[in-house]
Backbone as a chain_set.jsonl record, in Angstrom:
{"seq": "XXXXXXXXXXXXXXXXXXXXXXXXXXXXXXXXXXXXXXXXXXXXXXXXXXXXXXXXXXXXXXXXXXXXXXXXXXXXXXXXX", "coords": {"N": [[0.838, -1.167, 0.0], [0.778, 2.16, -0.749], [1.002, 5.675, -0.212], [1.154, 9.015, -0.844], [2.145, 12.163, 0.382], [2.599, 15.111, -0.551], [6.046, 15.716, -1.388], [6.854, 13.117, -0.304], [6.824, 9.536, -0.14], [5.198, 6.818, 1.643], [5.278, 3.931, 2.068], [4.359, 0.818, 2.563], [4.677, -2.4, 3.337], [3.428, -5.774, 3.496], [2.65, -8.709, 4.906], [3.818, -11.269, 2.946], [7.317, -11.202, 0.736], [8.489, -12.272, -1.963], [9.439, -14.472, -4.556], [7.311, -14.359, -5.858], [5.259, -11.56, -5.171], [7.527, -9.276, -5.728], [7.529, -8.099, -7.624], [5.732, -6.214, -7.198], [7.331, -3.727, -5.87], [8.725, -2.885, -8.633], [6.122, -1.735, -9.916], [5.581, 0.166, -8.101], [7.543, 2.048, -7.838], [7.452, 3.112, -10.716], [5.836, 4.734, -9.974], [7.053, 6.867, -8.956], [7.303, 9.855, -9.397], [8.479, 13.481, -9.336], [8.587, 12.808, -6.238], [10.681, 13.157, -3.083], [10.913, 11.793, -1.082], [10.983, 8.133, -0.218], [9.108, 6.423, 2.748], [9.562, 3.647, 4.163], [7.499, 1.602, 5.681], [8.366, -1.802, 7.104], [7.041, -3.212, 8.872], [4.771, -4.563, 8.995], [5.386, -6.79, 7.411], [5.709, -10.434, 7.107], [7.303, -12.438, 6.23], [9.95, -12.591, 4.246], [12.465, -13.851, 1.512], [14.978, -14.281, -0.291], [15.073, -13.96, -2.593], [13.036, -11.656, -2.332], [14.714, -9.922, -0.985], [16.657, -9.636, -2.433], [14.963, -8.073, -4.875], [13.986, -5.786, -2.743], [16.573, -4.45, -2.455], [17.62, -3.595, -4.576], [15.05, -2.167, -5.639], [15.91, -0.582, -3.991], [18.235, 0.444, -4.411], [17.85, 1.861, -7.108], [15.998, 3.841, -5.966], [18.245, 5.364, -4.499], [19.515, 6.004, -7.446], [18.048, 7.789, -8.748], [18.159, 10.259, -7.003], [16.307, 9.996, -4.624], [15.714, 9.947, -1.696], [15.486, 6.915, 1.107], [14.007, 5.844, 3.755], [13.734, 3.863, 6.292], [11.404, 1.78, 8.3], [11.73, -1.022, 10.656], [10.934, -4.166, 12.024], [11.74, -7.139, 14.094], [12.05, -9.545, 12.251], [10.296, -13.145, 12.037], [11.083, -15.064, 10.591], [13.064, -15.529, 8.123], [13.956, -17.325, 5.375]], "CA": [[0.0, 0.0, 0.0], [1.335, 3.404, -1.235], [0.095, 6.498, 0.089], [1.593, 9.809, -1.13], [1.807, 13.437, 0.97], [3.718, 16.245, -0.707], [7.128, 14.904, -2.206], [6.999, 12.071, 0.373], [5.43, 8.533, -0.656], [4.699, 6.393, 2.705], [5.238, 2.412, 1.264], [3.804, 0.008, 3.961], [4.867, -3.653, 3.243], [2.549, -6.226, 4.279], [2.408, -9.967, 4.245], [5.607, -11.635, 2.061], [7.707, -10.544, -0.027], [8.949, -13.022, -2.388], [9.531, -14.378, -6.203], [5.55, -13.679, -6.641], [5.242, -10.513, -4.722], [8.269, -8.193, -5.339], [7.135, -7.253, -8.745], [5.112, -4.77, -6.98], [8.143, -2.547, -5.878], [8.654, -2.122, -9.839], [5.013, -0.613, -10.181], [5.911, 1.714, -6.919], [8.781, 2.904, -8.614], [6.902, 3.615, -11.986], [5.166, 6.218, -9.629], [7.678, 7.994, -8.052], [7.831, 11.22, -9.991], [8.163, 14.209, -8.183], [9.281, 12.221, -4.969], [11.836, 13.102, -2.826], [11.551, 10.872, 0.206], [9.982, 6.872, 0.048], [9.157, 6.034, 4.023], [9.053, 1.956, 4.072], [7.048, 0.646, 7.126], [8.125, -2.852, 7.185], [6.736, -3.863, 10.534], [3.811, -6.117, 8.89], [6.107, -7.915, 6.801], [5.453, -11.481, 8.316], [7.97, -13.131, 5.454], [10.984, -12.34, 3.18], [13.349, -14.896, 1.014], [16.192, -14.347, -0.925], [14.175, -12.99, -4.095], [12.569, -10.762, -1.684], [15.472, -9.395, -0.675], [17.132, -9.155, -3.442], [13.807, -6.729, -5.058], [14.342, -4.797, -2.127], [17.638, -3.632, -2.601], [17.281, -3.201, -5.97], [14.76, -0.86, -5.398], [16.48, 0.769, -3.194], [19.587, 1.033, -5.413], [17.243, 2.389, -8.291], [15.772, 5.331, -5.698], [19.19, 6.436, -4.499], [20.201, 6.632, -8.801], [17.457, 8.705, -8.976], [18.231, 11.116, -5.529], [15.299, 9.934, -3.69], [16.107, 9.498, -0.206], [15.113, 5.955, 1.716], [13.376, 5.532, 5.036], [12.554, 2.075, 6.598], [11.011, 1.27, 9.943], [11.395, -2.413, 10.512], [10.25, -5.131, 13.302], [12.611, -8.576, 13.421], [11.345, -10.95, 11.074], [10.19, -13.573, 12.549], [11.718, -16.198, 9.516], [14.058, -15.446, 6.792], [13.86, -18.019, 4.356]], "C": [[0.893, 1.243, 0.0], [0.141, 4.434, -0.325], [1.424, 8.053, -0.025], [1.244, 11.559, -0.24], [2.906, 14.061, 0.151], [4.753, 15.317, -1.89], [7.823, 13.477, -1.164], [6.165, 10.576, 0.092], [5.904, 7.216, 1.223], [4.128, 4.969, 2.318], [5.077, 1.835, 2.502], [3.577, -1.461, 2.636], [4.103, -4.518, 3.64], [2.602, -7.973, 3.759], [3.957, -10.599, 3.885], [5.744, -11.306, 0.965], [8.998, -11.567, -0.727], [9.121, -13.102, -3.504], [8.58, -13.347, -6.78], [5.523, -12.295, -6.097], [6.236, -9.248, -5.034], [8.621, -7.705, -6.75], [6.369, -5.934, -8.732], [5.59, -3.842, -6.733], [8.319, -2.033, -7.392], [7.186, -1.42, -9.874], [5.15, 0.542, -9.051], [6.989, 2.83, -7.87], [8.447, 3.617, -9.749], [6.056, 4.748, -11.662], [5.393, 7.392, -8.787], [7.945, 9.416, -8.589], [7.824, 12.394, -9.514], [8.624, 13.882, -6.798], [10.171, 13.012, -4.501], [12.07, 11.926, -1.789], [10.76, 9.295, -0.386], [10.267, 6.46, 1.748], [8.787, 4.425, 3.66], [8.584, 1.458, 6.201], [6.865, -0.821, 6.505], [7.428, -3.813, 7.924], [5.883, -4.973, 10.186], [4.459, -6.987, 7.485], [6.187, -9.001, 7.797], [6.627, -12.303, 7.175], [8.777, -12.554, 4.29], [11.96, -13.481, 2.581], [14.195, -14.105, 0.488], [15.913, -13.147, -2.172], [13.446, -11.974, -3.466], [13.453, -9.812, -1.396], [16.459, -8.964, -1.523], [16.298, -7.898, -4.13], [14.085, -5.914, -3.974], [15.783, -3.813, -2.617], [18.218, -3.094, -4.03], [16.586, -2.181, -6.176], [15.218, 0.269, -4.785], [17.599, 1.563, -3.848], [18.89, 1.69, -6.688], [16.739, 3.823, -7.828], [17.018, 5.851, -5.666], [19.737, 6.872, -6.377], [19.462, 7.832, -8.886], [17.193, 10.016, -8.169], [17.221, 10.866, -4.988], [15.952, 9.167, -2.519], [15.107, 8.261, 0.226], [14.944, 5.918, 3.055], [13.016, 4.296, 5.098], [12.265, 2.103, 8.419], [10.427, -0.679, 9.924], [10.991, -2.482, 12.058], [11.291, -6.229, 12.891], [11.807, -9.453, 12.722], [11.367, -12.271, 11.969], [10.998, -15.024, 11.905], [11.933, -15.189, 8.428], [14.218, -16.55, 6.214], [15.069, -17.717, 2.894]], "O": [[1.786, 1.271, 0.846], [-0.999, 4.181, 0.066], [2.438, 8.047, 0.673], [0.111, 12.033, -0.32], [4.039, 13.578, 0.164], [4.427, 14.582, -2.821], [8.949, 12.991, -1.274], [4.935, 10.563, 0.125], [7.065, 7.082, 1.608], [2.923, 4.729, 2.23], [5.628, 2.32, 3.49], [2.853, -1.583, 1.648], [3.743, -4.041, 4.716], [2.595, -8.383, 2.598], [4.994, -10.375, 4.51], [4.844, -11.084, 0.155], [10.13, -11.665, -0.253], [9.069, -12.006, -4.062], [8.637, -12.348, -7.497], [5.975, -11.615, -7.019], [5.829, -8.16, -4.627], [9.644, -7.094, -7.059], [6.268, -5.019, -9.55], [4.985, -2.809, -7.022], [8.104, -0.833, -7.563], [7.323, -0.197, -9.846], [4.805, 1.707, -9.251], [6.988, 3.979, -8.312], [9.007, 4.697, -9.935], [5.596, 5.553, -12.472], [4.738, 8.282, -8.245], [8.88, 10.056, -8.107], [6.704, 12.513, -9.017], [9.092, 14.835, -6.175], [10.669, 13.753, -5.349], [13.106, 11.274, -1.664], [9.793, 9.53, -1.111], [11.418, 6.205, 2.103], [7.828, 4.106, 2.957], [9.128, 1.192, 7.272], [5.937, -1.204, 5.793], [7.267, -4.999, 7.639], [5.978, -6.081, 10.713], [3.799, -7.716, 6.745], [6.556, -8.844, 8.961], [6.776, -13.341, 7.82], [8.146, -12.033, 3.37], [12.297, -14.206, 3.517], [14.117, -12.958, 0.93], [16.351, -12.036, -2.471], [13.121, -11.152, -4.322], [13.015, -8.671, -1.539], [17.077, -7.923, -1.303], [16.795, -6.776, -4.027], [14.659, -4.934, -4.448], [15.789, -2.657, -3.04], [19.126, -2.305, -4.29], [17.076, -1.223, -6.774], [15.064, 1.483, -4.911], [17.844, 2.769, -3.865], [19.77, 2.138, -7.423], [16.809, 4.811, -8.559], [17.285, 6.708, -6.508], [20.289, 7.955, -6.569], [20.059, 8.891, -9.079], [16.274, 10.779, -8.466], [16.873, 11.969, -4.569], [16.531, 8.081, -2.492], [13.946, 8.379, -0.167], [16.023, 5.976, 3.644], [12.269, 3.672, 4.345], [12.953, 2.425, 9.387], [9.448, -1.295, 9.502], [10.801, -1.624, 12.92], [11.7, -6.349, 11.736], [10.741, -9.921, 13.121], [12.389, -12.498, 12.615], [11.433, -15.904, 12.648], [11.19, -14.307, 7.996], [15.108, -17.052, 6.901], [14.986, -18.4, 1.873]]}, "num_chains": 1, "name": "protein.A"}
């Protein structure tokens, strides 16, 4: 879930984030224009793998190309996979 104020977008993770799932950071990204900040509340992430984690940092390495600053607020994962 996205939710946009100003030049801040406010990404809230939810669920897992895996092969199937972390195609949805590319459509986030396709709507960052204008941006400066992305806030990531991970906290209801209940699952991440490898391919999850990989999409993450990928995205993340695609905002900083583009100067958008990264925020995350995590929780420990309860399993890493």
């Amino acid at each position: 879930m996205t939710r946009r104020y100003g030049p801040t977008v406010h990404l809230t993770l939810r669920g897992e984030l895996d092969l199937e799932t972390r195609c949805a950071l590319d459509e986030v990204q396709a709507g960052l224009d204008g941006v400066a900040v992305v806030a990531c509340d991970m906290r209801r992430l209940t699952f991440m793998d490898v391919t999850g984690l990989h999409g993450l940092t990928a995205f993340v390495r695609r905002l900083e190309g583009r100067g958008i600053a990264w925020d995350v607020t995590v929780a420990p994962f309860p399993y890493i996979g």
